[in-house]
Amino acid sequence: MTESAGNKNEDCHAANGVKPGRNGMVKNHHHHHHQYQKQEKVYHAACNGELYSRPFIESFEETPMLVAVLTYMGYGILTIFGYLRDFMREWKIEKCHIAREREEQKDFVSLYQDFENFYTRNLYMRIRDSWNRPICSAPGATFDLVERSSNDYNWTFEYTGRVVKDVINLGSYNYLGFAENTGACATAAGEVTVKFGVGVASTRQEMGNLDKHEELEKLAASFLGVESAMAFGMGFATNSMNIPALAGKGWLILSDELNHASLVLGARLSGSTIRVFKHNNMQSLEKLLRDAIAHGQPRTHRPWKKILILVEGIYSMEGSIIRLPEVIALKKKYKAYLYLDEAHSIGALGPNGRGVVEYFGLDPKDVDVMMGTFTKSFGAAGGYIGGRKDLIDYLRTHSHSAIYATSMSLPVVEQIITSMKCIMGKDGTTIGRSRIQRLAENTVYFRRRLREMGFIIYGNNDSPVVPMMLYMPAKIGAFGREMLKRNIGVVVVGFPATPIIESRARFCISAAHTKEMLDRNMLT
């Protein structure tokens, strides 16, 4: 291979999120490094310059063998000690009796499986103090934390009365910094609260459809570049209650293996047949599409009524960005439908914050159902669905989340309207544009500095969700506690939310973070 050909091959892999390692071998989370020939074939289609107008670089370094072995050993030791402690509890030697089932509950059916109970008692409880920490301020770039302590190994907590001030917030989804208690958004929400109150006390179809709801939906449709949009009071329910309204028996849903629980629940409630493809793997998706068209439904082999592809813009545990140009190409080729969840990407990606569609320079009309939430970049609550007008009109009369749920609270609606206008520049300022640019700069800087320090991080270079690998179970609690000692709040994640050997800390970067805050995190 000549030098130019070698560089071309390397650029081709890099453009598709696969980094060549030593000897030109490719490593990622789908394939082992000894499958180089297969990978070269697998990613060849994605090297088409027509699909990607910009570099697309993602990294998913395989867990080192020694680290994997030590991690399994760590869980093994914890499991052995767990059984030992259960034995001691059975014989009433163990002093902490909260873990034991009460005598009056002996004849009740267990709420959880035996292993789930065992894991909660003996592994999760050891590091339970790393989660559910109560804060007592706005979740901005910094927050105040209520200190608590435990005298029974994290089974119960007591408040000490002390408040830890100015903890750097690297855990909230406050991508554009609009989750604040001062500024234009907070002022507007306060004024609406005085005028309309907090609760609406009715559904949209009865007495709960206000002019502010109509204004929000028109603004959202304009922002997304679609014909129409509809807002819902809960982000989770936007997926779980609307997918069953769209799909049903005789449908085939193709779902990414790492899709959010709301997408999984919605797909299951729909009664459709569900098949799962490997994360962000277009070859796996295309194989399922081909098989679906070739073989049809099980037993009858009749054609599927519809085929719906479910994907996310940014995957919140991996930090990866969907290969949307390839998904749309496959959707068109096999005449399927596409449902895109932009919960984490709307506001956080694209030069104007319009999400992963704008990030790749694609046409919003190529996405059949555009879903997203207002809980992250907009600093509010709820979700939306955008698309063709006939689709939205159908959902208004068939969606359980629209028919039976109470309308969105007006102060929340005003928070979304004000922040969205700010992002679009309709407030007459450049605050929104500067926040989008600052988020992009902070993301690139933070990821680069972590790599320079030798940490293994996952995801796309432009993703503000930054998973840093911890691997070993002892590091999950230790990392969270040590960071808090240094006034830095982080989210740590372990099994079963991640694979057992891929425990991690997940940082969420915000436009509200200053370079000094990010540097302080590095120096600790």
Short mmCIF file of C-alpha atoms in Angstrom, two decimals, residues 9-513:
data_model
loop_
_atom_site.label_atom_id
_atom_site.label_comp_id
_atom_site.label_asym_id
_atom_site.label_seq_id
_atom_site.Cartn_x
_atom_site.Cartn_y
_atom_site.Cartn_z
CA ASN A 9 -7.68 4.44 4.14
CA GLU A 10 -6.91 5.96 7.53
CA ASP A 11 -8.95 9.07 6.76
CA CYS A 12 -11.80 6.88 5.58
CA HIS A 13 -11.88 4.99 8.87
CA ALA A 14 -11.54 8.16 10.94
CA ALA A 15 -14.41 9.77 9.09
CA ASN A 16 -16.61 6.93 10.22
CA GLY A 17 -15.73 6.98 13.87
CA VAL A 18 -13.13 4.19 13.77
CA LYS A 19 -9.57 4.98 14.76
CA PRO A 20 -6.75 2.88 13.33
CA GLY A 21 -4.47 1.60 16.07
CA ARG A 22 -1.01 0.14 15.84
CA ASN A 23 -0.22 -1.68 12.56
CA GLY A 24 -3.32 -0.12 11.02
CA MET A 25 -5.63 -2.36 13.03
CA VAL A 26 -9.02 -0.89 13.82
CA LYS A 27 -10.48 -0.95 17.32
CA ASN A 28 -14.00 -0.17 18.34
CA HIS A 29 -16.70 -1.57 20.58
CA HIS A 30 -18.29 -3.76 17.92
CA HIS A 31 -15.38 -5.82 16.66
CA HIS A 32 -12.17 -7.35 17.93
CA HIS A 33 -8.92 -6.11 16.49
CA HIS A 34 -8.14 -9.42 14.78
CA GLN A 35 -11.11 -8.91 12.44
CA TYR A 36 -9.42 -6.19 10.43
CA GLN A 37 -10.38 -7.56 7.01
CA LYS A 38 -14.01 -7.75 8.04
CA GLN A 39 -13.99 -4.22 9.44
CA GLU A 40 -12.51 -2.79 6.28
CA LYS A 41 -15.45 -4.22 4.37
CA VAL A 42 -17.96 -3.21 7.02
CA TYR A 43 -17.06 0.46 7.02
CA HIS A 44 -16.41 0.84 3.32
CA ALA A 45 -19.92 2.08 2.54
CA ALA A 46 -19.63 4.82 5.12
CA CYS A 47 -16.53 6.19 3.39
CA ASN A 48 -18.74 7.76 0.73
CA GLY A 49 -18.03 11.47 0.87
CA GLU A 50 -21.60 12.22 -0.19
CA LEU A 51 -22.92 10.95 3.13
CA TYR A 52 -20.62 12.84 5.50
CA SER A 53 -19.87 16.48 4.87
CA ARG A 54 -17.68 16.76 7.99
CA PRO A 55 -15.24 14.57 9.96
CA PHE A 56 -17.02 12.02 12.14
CA ILE A 57 -14.64 10.76 14.80
CA GLU A 58 -15.66 8.44 17.63
CA SER A 59 -13.58 6.22 19.88
CA PHE A 60 -14.52 3.15 21.90
CA GLU A 61 -11.34 1.58 23.19
CA GLU A 62 -11.64 -2.05 24.15
CA THR A 63 -11.25 -2.87 27.82
CA PRO A 64 -7.61 -3.95 28.41
CA MET A 65 -7.39 -7.65 29.24
CA LEU A 66 -5.70 -7.13 32.60
CA VAL A 67 -8.27 -4.54 33.64
CA ALA A 68 -11.12 -6.85 32.58
CA VAL A 69 -9.67 -9.75 34.61
CA LEU A 70 -9.17 -7.56 37.69
CA THR A 71 -12.70 -6.16 37.33
CA TYR A 72 -14.23 -9.62 37.20
CA MET A 73 -12.11 -10.60 40.21
CA GLY A 74 -13.36 -7.53 42.09
CA TYR A 75 -17.00 -8.44 41.45
CA GLY A 76 -16.21 -12.04 42.36
CA ILE A 77 -14.74 -11.03 45.72
CA LEU A 78 -17.70 -8.76 46.44
CA THR A 79 -20.08 -11.60 45.58
CA ILE A 80 -18.28 -14.04 47.92
CA PHE A 81 -18.39 -11.53 50.78
CA GLY A 82 -22.04 -10.89 49.94
CA TYR A 83 -22.93 -14.54 50.41
CA LEU A 84 -20.90 -14.56 53.62
CA ARG A 85 -22.83 -11.56 54.95
CA ASP A 86 -26.15 -13.15 53.95
CA PHE A 87 -25.12 -16.24 55.92
CA MET A 88 -24.31 -14.05 58.92
CA ARG A 89 -27.67 -12.27 58.58
CA GLU A 90 -29.47 -15.61 58.50
CA TRP A 91 -27.84 -16.60 61.77
CA LYS A 92 -28.38 -13.09 63.18
CA ILE A 93 -24.66 -12.46 63.54
CA GLU A 94 -24.76 -9.47 61.17
CA LYS A 95 -25.71 -6.36 63.17
CA CYS A 96 -27.43 -4.53 60.31
CA HIS A 97 -30.89 -6.07 60.29
CA ILE A 98 -32.41 -3.67 57.76
CA ALA A 99 -31.23 -5.92 54.95
CA ARG A 100 -33.27 -8.83 56.23
CA GLU A 101 -36.85 -9.46 55.23
CA ARG A 102 -39.31 -8.74 58.03
CA GLU A 103 -41.12 -11.71 59.52
CA GLU A 104 -44.56 -10.39 58.53
CA GLN A 105 -43.43 -10.22 54.88
CA LYS A 106 -42.20 -13.82 54.64
CA ASP A 107 -45.35 -15.05 52.87
CA PHE A 108 -45.53 -12.19 50.35
CA VAL A 109 -44.46 -12.63 46.74
CA SER A 110 -40.99 -11.17 46.12
CA LEU A 111 -41.00 -7.88 44.23
CA TYR A 112 -37.59 -8.53 42.73
CA GLN A 113 -35.63 -11.52 41.52
CA ASP A 114 -33.22 -13.15 43.95
CA PHE A 115 -30.12 -11.82 42.18
CA GLU A 116 -31.49 -8.25 42.10
CA ASN A 117 -32.11 -8.42 45.84
CA PHE A 118 -28.65 -9.86 46.42
CA TYR A 119 -26.99 -7.20 44.27
CA THR A 120 -28.85 -4.39 46.00
CA ARG A 121 -28.07 -5.66 49.50
CA ASN A 122 -24.42 -6.46 49.09
CA LEU A 123 -22.98 -4.43 46.23
CA TYR A 124 -25.15 -1.38 45.53
CA MET A 125 -25.54 -0.47 49.22
CA ARG A 126 -21.78 -0.14 49.62
CA ILE A 127 -21.72 2.83 47.26
CA ARG A 128 -25.31 4.09 47.58
CA ASP A 129 -24.03 7.42 48.91
CA SER A 130 -22.82 8.22 45.37
CA TRP A 131 -26.42 8.70 44.15
CA ASN A 132 -29.58 10.62 45.07
CA ARG A 133 -27.60 13.42 46.67
CA PRO A 134 -29.97 16.27 47.59
CA ILE A 135 -29.07 19.70 46.20
CA CYS A 136 -30.56 22.97 47.44
CA SER A 137 -29.92 25.47 44.64
CA ALA A 138 -30.42 25.91 40.92
CA PRO A 139 -28.48 23.23 38.98
CA GLY A 140 -26.26 25.72 37.17
CA ALA A 141 -22.51 25.58 36.61
CA THR A 142 -22.25 25.18 40.38
CA PHE A 143 -24.76 24.09 43.00
CA ASP A 144 -25.14 23.78 46.77
CA LEU A 145 -25.33 20.30 48.27
CA VAL A 146 -27.00 19.18 51.48
CA GLU A 147 -24.47 17.11 53.39
CA ARG A 148 -25.60 13.76 54.78
CA SER A 149 -24.02 10.85 56.63
CA SER A 150 -24.85 7.23 57.37
CA ASN A 151 -24.23 5.12 60.45
CA ASP A 152 -25.55 1.84 59.01
CA TYR A 153 -23.51 1.34 55.83
CA ASN A 154 -25.69 3.51 53.57
CA TRP A 155 -29.01 1.86 54.43
CA THR A 156 -30.29 5.13 55.90
CA PHE A 157 -28.99 8.69 55.82
CA GLU A 158 -29.13 11.59 58.25
CA TYR A 159 -28.66 15.24 57.36
CA THR A 160 -25.78 16.89 59.20
CA GLY A 161 -27.22 20.39 58.83
CA ARG A 162 -24.23 21.54 56.77
CA VAL A 163 -24.49 22.79 53.20
CA VAL A 164 -21.56 22.28 50.82
CA LYS A 165 -21.36 25.48 48.76
CA ASP A 166 -20.34 26.01 45.13
CA VAL A 167 -19.89 22.41 44.02
CA ILE A 168 -18.91 22.35 40.33
CA ASN A 169 -21.76 20.67 38.46
CA LEU A 170 -20.50 18.11 35.94
CA GLY A 171 -23.55 15.89 36.12
CA SER A 172 -26.65 17.87 35.06
CA TYR A 173 -27.90 17.96 31.45
CA ASN A 174 -27.72 21.74 31.52
CA TYR A 175 -26.05 21.94 28.12
CA LEU A 176 -26.76 25.59 27.30
CA GLY A 177 -26.90 26.87 30.88
CA PHE A 178 -30.61 27.81 30.86
CA ALA A 179 -31.29 25.95 34.12
CA GLU A 180 -30.79 29.11 36.15
CA ASN A 181 -32.73 31.24 38.62
CA THR A 182 -31.71 34.60 37.16
CA GLY A 183 -31.86 36.09 33.70
CA ALA A 184 -34.50 36.49 31.00
CA CYS A 185 -35.93 32.97 31.27
CA ALA A 186 -36.43 33.08 35.04
CA THR A 187 -37.93 36.58 34.83
CA ALA A 188 -40.39 35.59 32.07
CA ALA A 189 -41.40 32.40 33.90
CA GLY A 190 -42.01 34.43 37.06
CA GLU A 191 -44.24 36.91 35.25
CA VAL A 192 -46.29 34.10 33.69
CA THR A 193 -46.66 32.45 37.10
CA VAL A 194 -48.17 35.65 38.50
CA LYS A 195 -50.54 35.99 35.53
CA PHE A 196 -51.63 32.37 34.94
CA GLY A 197 -50.64 30.49 38.09
CA VAL A 198 -48.75 27.20 38.12
CA GLY A 199 -51.29 24.48 37.39
CA VAL A 200 -53.60 24.16 34.37
CA ALA A 201 -55.91 21.55 35.97
CA SER A 202 -57.17 20.09 32.71
CA THR A 203 -56.11 18.23 29.56
CA ARG A 204 -55.46 19.89 26.21
CA GLN A 205 -58.70 18.48 24.77
CA GLU A 206 -60.85 19.92 27.55
CA MET A 207 -60.08 23.24 29.29
CA GLY A 208 -56.29 23.10 29.28
CA ASN A 209 -55.38 24.38 25.81
CA LEU A 210 -54.01 27.90 26.35
CA ASP A 211 -52.59 30.40 23.89
CA LYS A 212 -49.12 29.81 25.34
CA HIS A 213 -49.29 26.13 24.38
CA GLU A 214 -50.17 27.09 20.81
CA GLU A 215 -47.33 29.61 20.71
CA LEU A 216 -44.84 27.01 21.95
CA GLU A 217 -45.82 24.46 19.32
CA LYS A 218 -45.62 26.95 16.44
CA LEU A 219 -42.23 28.11 17.68
CA ALA A 220 -40.97 24.52 18.05
CA ALA A 221 -42.09 23.65 14.51
CA SER A 222 -40.24 26.69 13.18
CA PHE A 223 -37.13 25.81 15.18
CA LEU A 224 -37.11 22.21 13.95
CA GLY A 225 -37.91 23.09 10.34
CA VAL A 226 -41.02 20.88 10.19
CA GLU A 227 -44.67 21.46 9.28
CA SER A 228 -46.09 21.00 12.76
CA ALA A 229 -45.14 20.07 16.33
CA MET A 230 -46.84 19.00 19.53
CA ALA A 231 -45.66 19.46 23.12
CA PHE A 232 -46.09 17.04 26.02
CA GLY A 233 -45.67 17.50 29.75
CA MET A 234 -43.20 14.64 30.29
CA GLY A 235 -40.19 13.64 28.20
CA PHE A 236 -40.34 9.95 29.10
CA ALA A 237 -44.05 9.76 28.24
CA THR A 238 -43.40 11.47 24.90
CA ASN A 239 -41.74 8.23 23.79
CA SER A 240 -43.54 5.64 25.86
CA MET A 241 -47.05 6.91 25.07
CA ASN A 242 -46.66 8.03 21.46
CA ILE A 243 -44.87 5.05 19.92
CA PRO A 244 -47.89 2.83 20.79
CA ALA A 245 -50.11 5.39 19.06
CA LEU A 246 -48.01 5.18 15.89
CA ALA A 247 -47.15 1.48 15.70
CA GLY A 248 -49.07 -1.71 16.42
CA LYS A 249 -49.50 -5.36 15.51
CA GLY A 250 -48.09 -6.23 12.11
CA TRP A 251 -45.41 -3.56 12.44
CA LEU A 252 -41.70 -4.26 12.79
CA ILE A 253 -39.63 -1.99 15.04
CA LEU A 254 -35.85 -2.02 14.59
CA SER A 255 -34.30 -0.61 17.76
CA ASP A 256 -30.69 0.26 18.60
CA GLU A 257 -29.45 -1.96 21.44
CA LEU A 258 -28.56 1.07 23.56
CA ASN A 259 -31.83 2.99 23.14
CA HIS A 260 -33.27 4.72 26.20
CA ALA A 261 -35.76 2.91 28.43
CA SER A 262 -38.59 5.19 27.25
CA LEU A 263 -38.08 4.02 23.65
CA VAL A 264 -37.89 0.39 24.75
CA LEU A 265 -41.07 0.70 26.81
CA GLY A 266 -42.93 2.46 24.02
CA ALA A 267 -41.93 -0.24 21.54
CA ARG A 268 -43.07 -3.00 23.89
CA LEU A 269 -46.40 -1.31 24.64
CA SER A 270 -47.13 -0.94 20.93
CA GLY A 271 -47.48 -4.70 20.42
CA SER A 272 -45.15 -4.54 17.43
CA THR A 273 -42.48 -7.13 16.72
CA ILE A 274 -39.14 -5.78 17.98
CA ARG A 275 -35.71 -6.65 16.64
CA VAL A 276 -32.53 -5.13 17.99
CA PHE A 277 -29.46 -4.11 15.98
CA LYS A 278 -25.94 -3.49 17.28
CA HIS A 279 -25.26 0.01 18.52
CA ASN A 280 -24.72 2.45 15.66
CA ASN A 281 -23.83 -0.47 13.36
CA MET A 282 -25.27 0.12 9.92
CA GLN A 283 -24.37 -3.36 8.68
CA SER A 284 -26.40 -4.92 11.49
CA LEU A 285 -29.34 -2.60 10.71
CA GLU A 286 -29.20 -3.31 6.98
CA LYS A 287 -29.16 -7.06 7.57
CA LEU A 288 -32.33 -6.79 9.67
CA LEU A 289 -33.97 -4.65 6.99
CA ARG A 290 -33.09 -7.14 4.26
CA ASP A 291 -34.31 -10.10 6.29
CA ALA A 292 -37.54 -8.29 7.15
CA ILE A 293 -38.33 -7.59 3.52
CA ALA A 294 -37.22 -11.01 2.27
CA HIS A 295 -39.01 -13.13 4.87
CA GLY A 296 -41.87 -10.92 6.06
CA GLN A 297 -43.79 -11.72 9.23
CA PRO A 298 -43.14 -14.94 11.17
CA ARG A 299 -45.25 -18.00 10.15
CA THR A 300 -47.44 -16.17 7.61
CA HIS A 301 -44.55 -14.49 5.72
CA ARG A 302 -46.87 -11.66 4.85
CA PRO A 303 -45.18 -8.29 4.31
CA TRP A 304 -44.86 -6.07 7.39
CA LYS A 305 -47.41 -3.28 7.55
CA LYS A 306 -44.63 -0.80 8.31
CA ILE A 307 -41.00 -0.93 9.42
CA LEU A 308 -39.99 1.71 11.99
CA ILE A 309 -36.36 2.43 12.94
CA LEU A 310 -35.82 3.83 16.46
CA VAL A 311 -32.58 5.71 17.15
CA GLU A 312 -31.27 8.52 19.36
CA GLY A 313 -29.30 11.63 18.40
CA ILE A 314 -26.77 11.40 21.24
CA TYR A 315 -26.61 8.28 23.37
CA SER A 316 -26.47 9.47 26.96
CA MET A 317 -24.34 6.65 28.36
CA GLU A 318 -21.91 6.25 25.45
CA GLY A 319 -21.48 9.82 24.26
CA SER A 320 -21.88 8.59 20.68
CA ILE A 321 -23.74 10.37 17.89
CA ILE A 322 -26.04 8.45 15.57
CA ARG A 323 -24.71 7.86 12.04
CA LEU A 324 -27.75 9.68 10.72
CA PRO A 325 -26.69 10.07 7.06
CA GLU A 326 -26.31 6.29 6.78
CA VAL A 327 -29.55 5.60 8.67
CA ILE A 328 -31.48 7.90 6.33
CA ALA A 329 -29.83 6.28 3.29
CA LEU A 330 -30.93 2.83 4.51
CA LYS A 331 -34.39 4.09 5.40
CA LYS A 332 -34.88 5.41 1.86
CA LYS A 333 -33.38 2.32 0.25
CA TYR A 334 -35.70 -0.08 2.07
CA LYS A 335 -38.69 2.30 2.37
CA ALA A 336 -38.80 2.21 6.16
CA TYR A 337 -39.81 4.97 8.60
CA LEU A 338 -37.47 6.77 11.00
CA TYR A 339 -38.17 7.84 14.59
CA LEU A 340 -35.37 10.06 15.93
CA ASP A 341 -35.05 10.82 19.67
CA GLU A 342 -33.13 14.10 20.06
CA ALA A 343 -33.40 14.37 23.85
CA HIS A 344 -29.68 15.04 24.29
CA SER A 345 -28.80 16.45 20.86
CA ILE A 346 -31.40 19.20 20.39
CA GLY A 347 -29.78 22.49 21.39
CA ALA A 348 -26.43 20.78 21.94
CA LEU A 349 -25.45 20.00 18.33
CA GLY A 350 -25.42 22.00 15.13
CA PRO A 351 -24.23 25.57 14.49
CA ASN A 352 -27.70 26.88 15.42
CA GLY A 353 -28.52 24.25 18.07
CA ARG A 354 -31.07 22.49 15.88
CA GLY A 355 -29.72 19.05 16.72
CA VAL A 356 -28.17 16.14 14.92
CA VAL A 357 -30.08 16.81 11.68
CA GLU A 358 -28.47 20.23 11.36
CA TYR A 359 -25.14 18.84 12.61
CA PHE A 360 -24.95 16.64 9.50
CA GLY A 361 -26.53 19.23 7.20
CA LEU A 362 -29.54 17.03 6.44
CA ASP A 363 -33.14 17.83 5.55
CA PRO A 364 -35.58 17.55 8.49
CA LYS A 365 -38.16 16.14 6.07
CA ASP A 366 -36.06 12.97 5.78
CA VAL A 367 -36.88 12.17 9.42
CA ASP A 368 -40.46 10.98 9.72
CA VAL A 369 -40.85 11.52 13.48
CA MET A 370 -38.62 14.05 15.25
CA MET A 371 -38.81 13.68 19.00
CA GLY A 372 -36.94 15.59 21.68
CA THR A 373 -37.20 16.90 25.22
CA PHE A 374 -37.21 20.33 26.82
CA THR A 375 -35.55 19.00 29.98
CA LYS A 376 -31.94 19.47 28.94
CA SER A 377 -30.83 22.27 26.64
CA PHE A 378 -33.93 24.34 27.45
CA GLY A 379 -33.71 23.94 31.22
CA ALA A 380 -37.39 23.07 31.57
CA ALA A 381 -39.56 19.93 31.43
CA GLY A 382 -41.58 17.97 28.89
CA GLY A 383 -41.02 16.83 25.33
CA TYR A 384 -42.15 17.36 21.75
CA ILE A 385 -42.82 15.50 18.52
CA GLY A 386 -42.41 17.22 15.18
CA GLY A 387 -43.16 16.16 11.62
CA ARG A 388 -45.79 16.42 8.93
CA LYS A 389 -49.05 18.12 9.84
CA ASP A 390 -51.14 14.99 9.25
CA LEU A 391 -48.88 13.04 11.65
CA ILE A 392 -49.30 15.62 14.42
CA ASP A 393 -53.05 15.91 13.84
CA TYR A 394 -53.28 12.12 14.20
CA LEU A 395 -51.35 12.19 17.49
CA ARG A 396 -53.59 14.92 18.90
CA THR A 397 -56.53 12.53 18.75
CA HIS A 398 -54.83 9.18 19.36
CA SER A 399 -51.95 9.77 21.79
CA HIS A 400 -52.64 8.77 25.40
CA SER A 401 -50.15 11.42 26.49
CA ALA A 402 -52.26 14.07 24.73
CA ILE A 403 -55.73 12.85 25.64
CA TYR A 404 -55.34 11.90 29.29
CA ALA A 405 -52.38 13.91 30.60
CA THR A 406 -52.71 17.33 32.19
CA SER A 407 -51.41 20.22 30.08
CA MET A 408 -47.94 21.60 30.60
CA SER A 409 -47.55 24.11 33.39
CA LEU A 410 -47.46 27.66 32.00
CA PRO A 411 -44.25 28.78 33.76
CA VAL A 412 -42.53 25.74 32.20
CA VAL A 413 -43.97 26.64 28.80
CA GLU A 414 -42.68 30.20 29.14
CA GLN A 415 -39.21 28.93 30.15
CA ILE A 416 -39.11 26.90 26.92
CA ILE A 417 -40.40 29.73 24.73
CA THR A 418 -37.92 32.25 26.13
CA SER A 419 -34.91 29.93 25.91
CA MET A 420 -35.87 28.77 22.40
CA LYS A 421 -36.22 32.35 21.18
CA CYS A 422 -32.82 33.06 22.71
CA ILE A 423 -31.28 30.12 20.84
CA MET A 424 -32.93 31.23 17.59
CA GLY A 425 -31.81 34.83 18.08
CA LYS A 426 -35.41 36.09 18.14
CA ASP A 427 -34.76 37.91 21.42
CA GLY A 428 -32.59 40.42 19.55
CA THR A 429 -29.35 39.21 21.15
CA THR A 430 -26.54 36.81 20.30
CA ILE A 431 -26.64 35.11 23.70
CA GLY A 432 -28.04 31.89 22.29
CA ARG A 433 -25.47 31.65 19.49
CA SER A 434 -22.60 32.38 21.88
CA ARG A 435 -23.80 29.67 24.29
CA ILE A 436 -23.94 27.10 21.50
CA GLN A 437 -20.41 28.05 20.44
CA ARG A 438 -19.13 27.97 24.03
CA LEU A 439 -20.61 24.52 24.59
CA ALA A 440 -18.84 23.23 21.47
CA GLU A 441 -15.54 24.76 22.59
CA ASN A 442 -15.86 23.41 26.13
CA THR A 443 -16.66 19.94 24.80
CA VAL A 444 -13.64 19.77 22.51
CA TYR A 445 -11.34 21.21 25.19
CA PHE A 446 -12.51 18.89 27.97
CA ARG A 447 -12.26 15.78 25.82
CA ARG A 448 -8.82 16.74 24.54
CA ARG A 449 -7.45 17.39 28.04
CA LEU A 450 -8.77 14.08 29.38
CA ARG A 451 -7.08 12.22 26.52
CA GLU A 452 -3.83 14.10 27.11
CA MET A 453 -3.94 12.97 30.74
CA GLY A 454 -4.20 9.35 29.64
CA PHE A 455 -7.85 8.62 30.49
CA ILE A 456 -9.97 6.35 28.32
CA ILE A 457 -13.06 8.21 27.18
CA TYR A 458 -15.90 7.09 24.93
CA GLY A 459 -17.96 8.78 22.28
CA ASN A 460 -17.84 11.39 19.56
CA ASN A 461 -15.47 14.35 19.70
CA ASP A 462 -18.43 16.76 19.47
CA SER A 463 -20.63 15.09 22.09
CA PRO A 464 -21.07 17.05 25.35
CA VAL A 465 -21.73 13.72 27.10
CA VAL A 466 -18.27 12.48 28.11
CA PRO A 467 -18.01 8.97 29.62
CA MET A 468 -14.66 8.33 31.35
CA MET A 469 -13.98 4.67 32.02
CA LEU A 470 -13.43 3.49 35.62
CA TYR A 471 -13.90 -0.27 35.07
CA MET A 472 -13.34 -1.64 38.58
CA PRO A 473 -16.24 -1.67 41.08
CA ALA A 474 -14.17 -0.16 43.90
CA LYS A 475 -13.47 2.89 41.74
CA ILE A 476 -17.15 3.74 41.27
CA GLY A 477 -17.75 4.88 44.83
CA ALA A 478 -14.19 6.06 45.42
CA PHE A 479 -14.17 8.37 42.41
CA GLY A 480 -17.51 9.98 43.29
CA ARG A 481 -16.49 10.53 46.92
CA GLU A 482 -13.04 11.88 46.12
CA MET A 483 -14.41 14.32 43.56
CA LEU A 484 -16.98 15.56 46.05
CA LYS A 485 -14.21 16.14 48.60
CA ARG A 486 -12.74 18.50 46.01
CA ASN A 487 -16.11 20.25 45.51
CA ILE A 488 -16.85 18.61 42.17
CA GLY A 489 -20.15 16.80 41.60
CA VAL A 490 -20.05 13.94 39.10
CA VAL A 491 -22.28 11.05 38.05
CA VAL A 492 -20.81 7.56 38.36
CA VAL A 493 -22.42 4.59 36.65
CA GLY A 494 -21.98 0.84 37.02
CA PHE A 495 -23.66 -2.49 36.39
CA PRO A 496 -26.51 -3.08 35.52
CA ALA A 497 -26.76 0.35 33.81
CA THR A 498 -23.53 -0.51 31.93
CA PRO A 499 -21.82 -3.79 31.03
CA ILE A 500 -20.17 -5.29 34.10
CA ILE A 501 -16.61 -4.44 32.98
CA GLU A 502 -17.43 -0.94 31.71
CA SER A 503 -18.20 1.12 34.82
CA ARG A 504 -17.68 4.80 34.17
CA ALA A 505 -18.00 8.39 35.29
CA ARG A 506 -20.23 10.45 33.02
CA PHE A 507 -19.49 14.14 32.63
CA CYS A 508 -22.03 16.49 31.06
CA ILE A 509 -20.43 19.66 29.74
CA SER A 510 -22.30 22.96 29.81
CA ALA A 511 -21.95 26.35 28.17
CA ALA A 512 -22.12 27.72 31.73
CA HIS A 513 -18.78 26.12 32.60
#
